[in-house]
Short mmCIF file of C-alpha atoms in Angstrom, two decimals:
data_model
loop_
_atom_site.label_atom_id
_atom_site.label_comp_id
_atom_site.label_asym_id
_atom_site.label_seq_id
_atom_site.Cartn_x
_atom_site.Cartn_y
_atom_site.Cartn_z
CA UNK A 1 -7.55 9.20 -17.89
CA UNK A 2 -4.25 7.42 -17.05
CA UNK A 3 -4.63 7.92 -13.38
CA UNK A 4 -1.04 6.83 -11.74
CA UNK A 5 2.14 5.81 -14.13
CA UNK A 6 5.05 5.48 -13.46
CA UNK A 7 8.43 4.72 -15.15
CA UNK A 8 10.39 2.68 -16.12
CA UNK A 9 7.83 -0.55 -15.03
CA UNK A 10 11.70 -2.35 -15.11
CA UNK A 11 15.74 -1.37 -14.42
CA UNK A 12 18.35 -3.32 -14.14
CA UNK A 13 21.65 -1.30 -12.02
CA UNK A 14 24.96 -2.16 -11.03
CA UNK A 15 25.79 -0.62 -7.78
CA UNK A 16 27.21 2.29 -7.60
CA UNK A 17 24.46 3.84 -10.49
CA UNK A 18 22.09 6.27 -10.31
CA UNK A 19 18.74 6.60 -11.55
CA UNK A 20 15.40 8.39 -10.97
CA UNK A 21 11.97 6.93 -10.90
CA UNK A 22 9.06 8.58 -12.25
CA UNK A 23 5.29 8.93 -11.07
CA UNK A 24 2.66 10.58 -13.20
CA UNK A 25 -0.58 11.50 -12.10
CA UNK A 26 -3.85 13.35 -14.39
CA UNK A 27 -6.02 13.11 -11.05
CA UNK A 28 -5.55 16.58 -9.49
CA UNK A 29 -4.07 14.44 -6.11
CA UNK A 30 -2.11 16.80 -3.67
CA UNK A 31 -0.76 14.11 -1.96
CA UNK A 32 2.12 11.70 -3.53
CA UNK A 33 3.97 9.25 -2.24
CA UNK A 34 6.68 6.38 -2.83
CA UNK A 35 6.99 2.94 -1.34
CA UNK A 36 9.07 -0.21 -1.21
CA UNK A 37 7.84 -3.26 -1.26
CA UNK A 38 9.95 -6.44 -0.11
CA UNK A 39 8.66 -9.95 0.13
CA UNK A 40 6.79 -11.09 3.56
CA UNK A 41 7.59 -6.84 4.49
CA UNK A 42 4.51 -5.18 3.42
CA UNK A 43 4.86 -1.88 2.27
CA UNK A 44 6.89 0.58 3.69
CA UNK A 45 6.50 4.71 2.97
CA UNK A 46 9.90 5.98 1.73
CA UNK A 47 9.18 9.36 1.30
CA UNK A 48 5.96 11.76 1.00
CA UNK A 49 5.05 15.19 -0.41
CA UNK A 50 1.73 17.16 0.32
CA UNK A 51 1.90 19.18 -2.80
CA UNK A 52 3.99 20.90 -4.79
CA UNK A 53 7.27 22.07 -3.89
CA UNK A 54 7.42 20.15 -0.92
CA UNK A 55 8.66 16.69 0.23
CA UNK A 56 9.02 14.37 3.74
CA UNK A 57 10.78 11.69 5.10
CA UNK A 58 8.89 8.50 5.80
CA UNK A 59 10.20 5.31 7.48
CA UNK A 60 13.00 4.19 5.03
CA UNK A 61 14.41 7.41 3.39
CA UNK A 62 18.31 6.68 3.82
CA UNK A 63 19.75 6.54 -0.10
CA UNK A 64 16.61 7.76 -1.70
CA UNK A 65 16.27 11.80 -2.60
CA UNK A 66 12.38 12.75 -3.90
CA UNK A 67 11.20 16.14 -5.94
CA UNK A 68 7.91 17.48 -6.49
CA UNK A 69 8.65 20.36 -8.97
CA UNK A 70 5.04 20.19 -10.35
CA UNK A 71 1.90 18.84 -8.99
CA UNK A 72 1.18 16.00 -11.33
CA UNK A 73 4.87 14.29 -10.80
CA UNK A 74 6.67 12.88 -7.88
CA UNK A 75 10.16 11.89 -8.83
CA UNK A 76 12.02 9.46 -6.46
CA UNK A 77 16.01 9.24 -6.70
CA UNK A 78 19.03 7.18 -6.27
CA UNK A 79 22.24 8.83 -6.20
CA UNK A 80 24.08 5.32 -5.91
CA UNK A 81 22.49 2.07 -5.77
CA UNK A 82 22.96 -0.42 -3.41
CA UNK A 83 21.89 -4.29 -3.75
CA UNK A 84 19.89 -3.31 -0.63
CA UNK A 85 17.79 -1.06 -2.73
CA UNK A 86 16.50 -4.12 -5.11
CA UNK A 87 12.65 -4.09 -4.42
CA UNK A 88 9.37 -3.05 -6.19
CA UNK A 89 8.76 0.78 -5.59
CA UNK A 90 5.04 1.94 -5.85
CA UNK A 91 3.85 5.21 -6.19
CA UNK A 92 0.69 6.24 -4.67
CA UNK A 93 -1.80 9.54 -4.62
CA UNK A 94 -4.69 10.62 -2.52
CA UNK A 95 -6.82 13.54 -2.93
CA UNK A 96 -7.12 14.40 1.28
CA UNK A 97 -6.74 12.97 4.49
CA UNK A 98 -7.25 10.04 5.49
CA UNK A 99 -8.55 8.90 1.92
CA UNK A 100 -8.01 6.16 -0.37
CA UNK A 101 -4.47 5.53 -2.24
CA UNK A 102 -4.49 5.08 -5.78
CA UNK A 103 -1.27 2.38 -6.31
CA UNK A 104 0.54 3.17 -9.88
CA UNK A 105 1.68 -0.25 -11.44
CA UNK A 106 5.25 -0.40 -10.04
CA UNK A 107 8.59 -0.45 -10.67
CA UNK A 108 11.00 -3.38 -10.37
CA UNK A 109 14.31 -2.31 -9.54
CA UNK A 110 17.66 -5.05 -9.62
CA UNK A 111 20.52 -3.83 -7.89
CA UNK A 112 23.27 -6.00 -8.88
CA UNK B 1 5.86 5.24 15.59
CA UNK B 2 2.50 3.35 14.05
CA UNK B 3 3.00 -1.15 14.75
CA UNK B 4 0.64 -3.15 12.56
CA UNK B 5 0.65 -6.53 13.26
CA UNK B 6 -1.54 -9.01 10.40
CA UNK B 7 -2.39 -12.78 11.09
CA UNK B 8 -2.26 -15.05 9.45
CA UNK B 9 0.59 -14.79 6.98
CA UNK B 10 -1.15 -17.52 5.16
CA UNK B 11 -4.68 -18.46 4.98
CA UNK B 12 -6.39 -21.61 3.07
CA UNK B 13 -9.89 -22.13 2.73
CA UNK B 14 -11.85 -24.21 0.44
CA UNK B 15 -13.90 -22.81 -2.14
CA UNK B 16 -17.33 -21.53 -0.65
CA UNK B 17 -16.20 -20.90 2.89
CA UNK B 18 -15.65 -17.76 4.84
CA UNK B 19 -12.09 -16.41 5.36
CA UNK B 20 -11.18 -14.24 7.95
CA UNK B 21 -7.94 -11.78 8.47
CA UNK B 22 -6.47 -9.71 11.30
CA UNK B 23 -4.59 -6.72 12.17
CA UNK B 24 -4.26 -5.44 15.38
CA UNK B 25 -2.56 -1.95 15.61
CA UNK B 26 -0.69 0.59 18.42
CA UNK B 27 -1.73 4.06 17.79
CA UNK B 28 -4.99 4.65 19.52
CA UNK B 29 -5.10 8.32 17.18
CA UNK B 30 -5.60 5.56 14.28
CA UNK B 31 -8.48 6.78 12.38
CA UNK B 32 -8.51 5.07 8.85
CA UNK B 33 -8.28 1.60 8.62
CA UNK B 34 -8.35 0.17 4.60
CA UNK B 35 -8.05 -3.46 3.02
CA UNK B 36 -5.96 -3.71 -0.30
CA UNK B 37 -5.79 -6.78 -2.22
CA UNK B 38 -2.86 -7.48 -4.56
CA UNK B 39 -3.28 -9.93 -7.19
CA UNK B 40 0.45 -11.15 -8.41
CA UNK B 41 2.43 -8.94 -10.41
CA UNK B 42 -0.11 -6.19 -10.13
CA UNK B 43 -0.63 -2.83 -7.72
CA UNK B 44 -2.48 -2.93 -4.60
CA UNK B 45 -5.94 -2.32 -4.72
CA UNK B 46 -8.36 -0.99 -2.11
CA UNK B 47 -11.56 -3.07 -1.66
CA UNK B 48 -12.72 -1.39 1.44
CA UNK B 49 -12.17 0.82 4.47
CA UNK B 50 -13.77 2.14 7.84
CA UNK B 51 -12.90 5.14 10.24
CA UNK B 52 -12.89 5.19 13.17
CA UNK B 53 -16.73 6.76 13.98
CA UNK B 54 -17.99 3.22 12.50
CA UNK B 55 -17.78 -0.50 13.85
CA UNK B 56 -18.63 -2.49 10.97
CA UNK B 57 -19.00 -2.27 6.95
CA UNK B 58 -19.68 -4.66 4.31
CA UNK B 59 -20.27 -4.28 0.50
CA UNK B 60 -21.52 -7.45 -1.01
CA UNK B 61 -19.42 -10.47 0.20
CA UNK B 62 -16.59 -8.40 1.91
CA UNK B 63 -17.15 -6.51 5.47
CA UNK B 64 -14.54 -4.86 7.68
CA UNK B 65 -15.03 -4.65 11.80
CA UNK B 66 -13.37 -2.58 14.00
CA UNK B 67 -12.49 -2.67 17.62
CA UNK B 68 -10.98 0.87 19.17
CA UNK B 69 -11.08 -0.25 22.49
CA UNK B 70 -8.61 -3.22 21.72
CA UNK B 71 -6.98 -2.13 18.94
CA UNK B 72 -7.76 -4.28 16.32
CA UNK B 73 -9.82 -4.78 13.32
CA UNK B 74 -10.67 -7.64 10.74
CA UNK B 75 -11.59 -8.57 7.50
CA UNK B 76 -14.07 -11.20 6.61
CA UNK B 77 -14.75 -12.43 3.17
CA UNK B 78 -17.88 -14.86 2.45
CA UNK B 79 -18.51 -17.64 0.06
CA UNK B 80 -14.79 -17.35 -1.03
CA UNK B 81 -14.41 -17.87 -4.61
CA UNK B 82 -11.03 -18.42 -6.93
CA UNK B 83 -10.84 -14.99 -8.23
CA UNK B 84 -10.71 -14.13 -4.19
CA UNK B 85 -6.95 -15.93 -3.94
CA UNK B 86 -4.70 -12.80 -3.84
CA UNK B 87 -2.54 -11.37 -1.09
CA UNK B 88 -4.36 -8.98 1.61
CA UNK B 89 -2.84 -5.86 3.17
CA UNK B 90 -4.21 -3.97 6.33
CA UNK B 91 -3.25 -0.43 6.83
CA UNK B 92 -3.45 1.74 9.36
CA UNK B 93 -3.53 5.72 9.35
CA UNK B 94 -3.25 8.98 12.00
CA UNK B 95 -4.93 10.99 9.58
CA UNK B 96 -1.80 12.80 8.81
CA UNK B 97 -0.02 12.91 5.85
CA UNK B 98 2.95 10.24 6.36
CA UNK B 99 1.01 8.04 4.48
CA UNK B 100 -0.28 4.70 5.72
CA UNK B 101 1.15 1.95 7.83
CA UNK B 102 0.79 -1.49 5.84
CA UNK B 103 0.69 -5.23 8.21
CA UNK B 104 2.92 -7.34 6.37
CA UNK B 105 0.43 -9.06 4.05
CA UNK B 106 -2.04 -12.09 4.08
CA UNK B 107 -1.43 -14.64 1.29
CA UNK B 108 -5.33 -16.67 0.56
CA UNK B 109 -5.59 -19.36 -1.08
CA UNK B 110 -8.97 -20.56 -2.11
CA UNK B 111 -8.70 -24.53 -2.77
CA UNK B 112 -11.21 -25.86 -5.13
#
């Protein structure tokens, strides 16, 4: 089992560009998320979904847009990048609540 | 919303010494209360957790205690080793599904 992918693991954008992250998951999880992480800022919860078809705002969801069209994949987008946006984005699953989050590998986004 | 304040930012300890980490939080609804380690360039990792029904854990070298009353809990690792330096998150959850609240990050370094 693969547990949590995601891709691309790198992207390089000028700003302006779009582009749409993707998180895979073969562990049945109904619960998906995406987060940001930013040196000495921890990680913070951009947006949630509690299965499929559905999606929530977390703390920083300004400039990010997120589908869950089937259960396994949470897609996280940016309709036009901003040097702000330049971070690592993880994307976590959990089977219920409160449970452990499984981390995929990250994504490491430039913003130029 | 959920505050999660971790101390200290950095941590040094010599090899075979105890190392301790803490994270005091706002919400008294806080139920869930997990430790992730990250190692560099990799995805956060849970190495253990306690609710809120339980004051203390510990699995091997690593325990977790808990205060409810004052809002804080801590994590204390024994006879540190090298494969120990990493960089330590606290989180903090509701039990809802907006995810989890992360504390900024500990960064131990185990001196030889």
């Amino acid at each position: 089992n693969a547990g949590v992918t995601q891709t691309p693991k790198f992207r390089v954008l000028k700003t302006g560009q779009s582009m749409t992250l993707l998180c895979a998951q073969d562990m049945n999880h109904e619960y998906m998320y995406w987060y940001r992480q930013d040196p000495g800022m921890g990680l913070r919860l951009i947006h949630y979904s509690v299965g499929e078809g559905t999606t929530a705002k977390g703390e920083v969801p300004d400039g990010y847009n997120v589908s869950r069209l089937k259960k396994q994949n949470f897609l996280l987008g940016l309709e036009s990048a901003a040097p702000s946006q330049t971070s690592v984005y993880f994307c976590a699953t959990s089977l219920g609540l409160p449970n452990e989050q499984f981390f995929g590998p990250g994504t490491r986004l430039t913003v130029l | 919303g959920e505050n999660v304040e971790q101390h200290p930012s950095t941590l040094s300890v010599q090899e075979g010494d105890s190392a301790v980490i803490k994270c005091t939080y706002s919400d008294s609804a806080s139920n869930y209360f997990p430790w992730y380690k990250q190692e560099l360039g990799k995805r956060p990792q849970l190495i253990i957790d306690i609710r809120s029904n339980v004051g203390e854990k510990k699995d091997q070298r690593i325990a977790v205690t808990l205060n409810k009353t004052a809002k804080h809990f801590s994590l204390h690792i024994t006879e540190t080793q090298p494969e120990d330096s990493a960089v330590y998150f606290c989180a903090v959850s509701g039990g809802g599904a907006d995810g989890l609240t992360f504390g900024k990050g500990t960064h131990l370094i185990i001196q030889p």
